[in-house]
C-alpha positions in Angstrom: -4.6 22.0 -18.3 -5.6 23.8 -21.6 -7.1 22.2 -24.5 -3.8 22.8 -26.7 -2.3 21.0 -24.0 -4.6 18.3 -24.0 -4.2 17.6 -27.6 -0.6 17.5 -27.0 -0.4 15.0 -24.3 -2.8 12.8 -26.4 -0.2 13.1 -29.3 2.4 12.3 -27.2 0.6 9.2 -25.8 -0.2 7.8 -29.3 3.1 8.5 -30.9 4.6 6.5 -27.7 2.7 3.3 -28.9 3.1 4.1 -32.9 -0.4 4.5 -33.3 -1.6 5.0 -36.9 -3.0 8.4 -37.5 -5.5 8.2 -40.1 -6.2 12.1 -40.3 -4.9 15.0 -38.4 -7.1 18.1 -38.4 -6.6 21.4 -36.1 -9.9 20.7 -34.8 -10.1 16.6 -34.2 -7.9 13.7 -34.8 -8.7 10.5 -36.1 -6.5 7.2 -34.9 -6.5 3.5 -35.5 -5.9 1.9 -31.9 -3.3 -0.7 -31.5 -3.7 -3.7 -29.4 -2.1 -2.2 -26.2 -4.5 1.3 -26.4 -7.3 -0.6 -27.3 -7.2 -2.7 -24.5 -7.0 0.2 -22.3 -9.4 2.8 -23.6 -11.2 0.8 -26.0 -13.9 -0.1 -23.7 -14.5 -3.7 -25.1 -13.4 -6.4 -22.9 -15.5 -8.9 -24.2 -14.6 -8.4 -27.5 -10.7 -9.2 -26.5 -11.7 -12.2 -24.4 -13.5 -13.7 -27.4 -10.6 -12.9 -29.9 -7.8 -14.1 -27.6 -9.9 -17.3 -26.6 -11.0 -18.2 -30.3 -7.4 -16.9 -31.7 -9.2 -14.5 -34.3 -7.6 -11.7 -36.2 -7.5 -8.1 -34.8 -9.8 -5.5 -36.1 -8.4 -2.2 -35.1 -10.9 0.3 -33.5 -10.8 3.6 -35.0 -11.6 6.7 -32.5 -12.1 10.5 -33.5 -10.9 12.7 -30.6 -12.4 16.5 -30.9 -10.9 18.9 -28.9 -13.3 22.1 -29.4 -16.6 21.5 -28.4 -18.1 24.1 -30.9 -16.2 22.8 -33.8 -17.2 18.9 -34.2 -16.4 17.4 -37.4 -19.7 17.0 -39.7 -20.6 13.6 -40.7 -18.1 11.9 -38.3 -18.8 10.1 -35.0 -16.3 12.3 -32.6 -15.8 12.3 -28.9 -15.2 15.6 -27.2 -11.9 15.4 -25.2 -11.1 17.4 -22.4 -9.6 17.2 -18.9 -12.4 15.6 -17.1 -13.6 13.4 -20.0 -13.9 10.0 -18.7 -11.8 9.1 -21.7 -9.1 11.2 -20.7 -8.9 9.4 -17.5 -8.5 6.0 -18.9 -5.8 7.8 -21.4 -4.1 8.8 -17.9 -4.5 5.6 -16.2 -3.1 3.9 -19.1 0.0 6.3 -19.4 0.8 5.6 -15.5 0.2 2.0 -16.3 2.9 1.6 -19.2 5.4 4.4 -18.4 5.5 4.4 -14.5 9.0 2.6 -15.0 11.3 3.7 -17.7 15.0 3.0 -18.2 16.6 5.8 -20.4 19.9 6.3 -21.8 21.5 9.7 -22.7 22.1 10.5 -26.1 25.5 12.2 -26.7 28.7 12.2 -28.5 31.2 9.9 -27.6 34.7 11.7 -26.7 37.4 11.7 -29.3 40.8 11.3 -28.0 43.9 13.3 -29.5 45.0 10.1 -31.0 41.8 10.4 -33.3 40.5 6.9 -32.5 37.0 6.8 -31.0 37.1 5.4 -27.6 34.0 3.8 -25.5 32.6 6.3 -22.7 30.9 5.3 -19.5 27.4 6.2 -18.8 26.6 6.3 -14.9 23.5 4.8 -13.5 21.1 6.9 -11.6 17.6 6.2 -10.2 14.9 8.8 -10.2 12.1 8.7 -8.1 9.1 11.2 -8.2 7.4 10.9 -4.8 4.1 12.6 -3.4 4.2 13.4 0.2 0.6 13.9 1.9 0.3 15.4 5.1 -3.2 14.4 6.2 -5.5 15.1 9.0 -8.9 17.0 8.4 -6.7 19.2 6.1 -4.2 18.0 3.4 -1.0 19.3 1.9 1.1 17.8 -0.7 4.8 18.2 -0.8 6.5 16.7 -4.2 10.0 15.6 -4.3 12.4 14.8 -7.1 15.1 12.8 -6.7 17.9 11.5 -7.9 20.4 8.4 -6.6 23.7 7.7 -8.0 23.9 4.0 -7.9 27.5 3.9 -8.7 29.2 6.6 -6.4 26.2 6.8 -3.7 24.8 10.2 -3.4 21.7 11.9 -3.7 20.1 14.9 -5.4 17.1 17.0 -5.4 15.0 18.5 -8.6 16.6 15.6 -10.6 13.5 15.8 -13.1 14.3 19.1 -14.0 17.9 18.0 -15.1 16.4 15.2 -16.9 14.5 17.4 -19.2 17.5 19.2 -20.4 19.0 16.1 -21.7 18.3 14.0 -24.8 17.2 10.5 -23.7 16.5 7.4 -25.7 15.5 4.0 -24.6 18.1 2.6 -26.6 22.1 2.8 -25.7 24.2 5.0 -28.0 27.1 3.5 -30.1 30.6 3.7 -28.5 29.2 3.7 -24.8 28.9 1.2 -21.8 27.4 1.5 -18.5 28.9 1.3 -15.5 28.4 -1.2 -12.9 25.6 -0.7 -9.8 27.5 -0.6 -6.7 24.3 -0.6 -4.7 21.3 -2.6 -5.3 17.5 -1.1 -5.7 16.5 -2.1 -2.2 19.6 -0.1 -0.9 18.6 2.9 -2.9 15.0 2.6 -1.5 16.5 2.9 2.1 18.5 5.7 1.0 15.4 7.4 0.0 13.4 6.6 3.1 16.2 8.2 5.1 15.8 11.2 2.8 12.2 11.8 3.0 12.5 11.4 7.0 15.0 14.4 6.7 13.0 16.4 4.9 10.0 15.5 7.1 12.0 16.4 10.2 12.8 20.3 8.7 9.0 20.6 8.0 7.1 22.7 10.6 5.3 20.4 13.1 2.7 22.9 14.3 0.2 21.3 11.5 -0.2 18.0 13.6 -0.3 19.6 17.0 -2.9 21.7 15.6 -4.7 18.7 14.2 -4.7 17.1 17.4 -5.9 20.0 19.5 -9.0 20.0 17.0 -9.4 16.2 17.3 -9.4 16.6 21.1 -11.9 19.6 20.7 -14.4 17.5 18.7 -14.1 14.4 21.0 -15.0 16.6 24.2 -17.9 18.1 22.4 -19.3 14.5 21.6 -18.4 13.1 24.9 -20.5 16.1 26.4 -23.4 15.3 24.1 -23.7 11.6 25.0 -23.2 12.6 28.6 -26.4 14.6 28.1 -28.0 12.3 26.3 -27.7 9.7 29.0 -29.2 11.7 31.7 -32.2 12.4 29.1 -32.9 8.8 28.4 -32.5 7.6 31.8 -36.3 7.6 32.8 -37.2 6.5 29.3 -35.3 3.5 29.4 -37.1 2.6 32.7 -40.4 3.2 30.5 -38.9 1.0 27.7 -38.0 -1.9 30.2 -41.8 -1.7 31.7 -43.1 -2.4 28.5 -40.9 -5.0 27.2 -41.9 -6.8 30.4 -45.4 -6.4 29.4 -44.9 -7.6 25.9 -42.9 -10.4 27.3 -45.7 -11.5 29.7 -48.5 -11.0 26.9 -46.4 -13.3 24.5 -45.8 -16.2 27.4 -49.7 -16.0 27.7 -50.2 -16.2 23.9 -47.8 -19.3 24.1 -49.7 -20.8 26.6 -53.0 -20.9 24.9 -54.4 -24.1 23.5 -55.1 -24.3 19.8 -58.8 -23.5 19.2 -60.9 -25.5 17.1 -61.3 -24.7 13.3 -64.0 -22.2 12.8 -66.5 -23.5 10.5 -69.3 -21.8 8.8 -72.3 -23.0 6.6 -70.6 -21.8 3.6 -67.0 -22.7 4.7 -64.3 -21.2 6.5 -64.6 -17.9 7.8 -62.2 -15.1 6.2 -59.8 -13.1 8.2 -61.8 -10.0 8.4 -65.2 -11.7 9.3 -63.4 -13.7 12.1 -62.1 -10.3 13.6 -65.6 -8.7 13.4 -66.8 -11.6 15.2 -64.4 -10.7 18.2 -62.0 -13.7 17.4 -58.4 -13.6 18.6 -55.7 -13.4 15.5 -53.8 -16.2 17.1 -56.7 -18.5 17.4 -57.5 -17.7 13.6 -53.7 -18.6 12.5 -54.1 -22.0 14.5 -57.4 -22.9 13.3 -56.4 -22.5 9.6 -53.3 -24.5 10.3 -50.6 -21.4 10.0 -47.5 -22.5 12.4 -46.2 -19.9 14.8 -42.6 -19.6 14.5 -40.9 -20.6 17.7 -38.9 -17.4 19.3 -35.4 -18.9 19.2 -35.7 -19.2 15.5 -36.4 -15.4 15.0 -33.1 -13.4 14.2 -33.2 -10.6 16.7 -29.8 -8.8 15.7 -31.6 -8.0 12.4 -34.2 -5.8 14.5 -31.5 -4.9 17.2 -31.0 -1.2 17.4 -27.8 0.6 17.9 -27.1 1.2 21.4 -25.9 4.9 22.7 -22.6 3.3 23.2 -22.2 1.8 20.0 -23.1 4.7 18.2 -20.7 6.9 20.3 -17.9 4.9 19.4 -18.5 4.6 15.8 -18.7 8.5 15.7 -15.3 8.6 17.8 -13.5 6.4 15.1 -14.9 8.4 12.6 -13.5 11.6 14.1 -10.2 10.2 15.0 -9.7 9.0 11.1 -10.6 12.4 10.1 -8.5 14.6 12.4 -5.5 12.1 13.4 -2.3 13.5 11.6 -0.7 10.9 9.5 1.8 10.8 6.6 1.6 9.1 3.4 4.3 8.6 0.7 3.2 7.5 -2.6 5.5 6.5 -5.7 4.4 8.9 -8.8 6.9 7.2 -11.2 10.2 6.2 -11.4 13.1 5.2 -13.8 16.8 3.8 -14.3 19.0 6.5 -16.2 22.2 5.9 -17.8 23.7 9.5 -17.8 26.9 11.3 -19.1 26.4 14.5 -17.8 26.2 15.1 -14.2 23.5 16.8 -12.1 24.3 19.4 -9.7 26.3 18.7 -6.1 24.2 16.4 -3.8 24.3 14.8 -0.5 27.0 12.2 -0.4 25.6 9.1 1.4 
């Protein structure tokens, strides 16, 4: 998206909310935000919570959007708007929030019969759906589908959005027109869409899925071979670790059986820890002599210090590889709309 297209998109976005344009310059645009836009892109949620809670008058936010970084307005606080700007992403999110679902009517002249008396003209209900189908594995491929479903005489057409772009559309129904009844429900239309998506996917080359599974099997085999080799190398080490653990266990048991030693006294008072160690005393005796209790072993949370076993680590990495390579399909709705049309798109599949 070029900067000229960015400006056109921002202007269309502001016009759809009837925003007041304070100044329109070739290099920048100063606008007073209406309530809906302010809440979406104004970045002042605490202000709005205060205004709504206290029922105060709304003070509009005024922003200046600059579209050329080397031609910023002098003496004005402006914000450079480009495709990757955070404010532009907020505008996209606001557009999706308010414009994901629309209801539009085709604006056309009604038919005049030979008698010269104007008569009402029917408008046919259509459901337009723009879908993104993602074929996912360690690679990704997207398929865009623009479907139109006739809700009066059930049939489905492709590339419906391109047909809509050629029509004059408005959110208000024109005079001397009426809408035909919907003979199928929206739930039935969604079911028809699912069948059409399945049909299109069946026509796709399925080799991408088998290739992804082959790569997954290869990665899992390499991982299994690595941990098999690791198990052979760590077997002697595990015996040494077990021996050391047994020695530590015996030492701890011996320390627990030691009776509390009497407090160590000196002429000038209690000996410090460094002095006690330098005289050959044991740490445990020093702690007991100074009234520091020992934490019972059963109260120590051993799970916090427990190291992951090779089996747990291998399972975790296998799950990661499966998530990365396992072929799957995701279908997401980009936007949709209910359109009442007098014109008829190209012939589609009758369902």
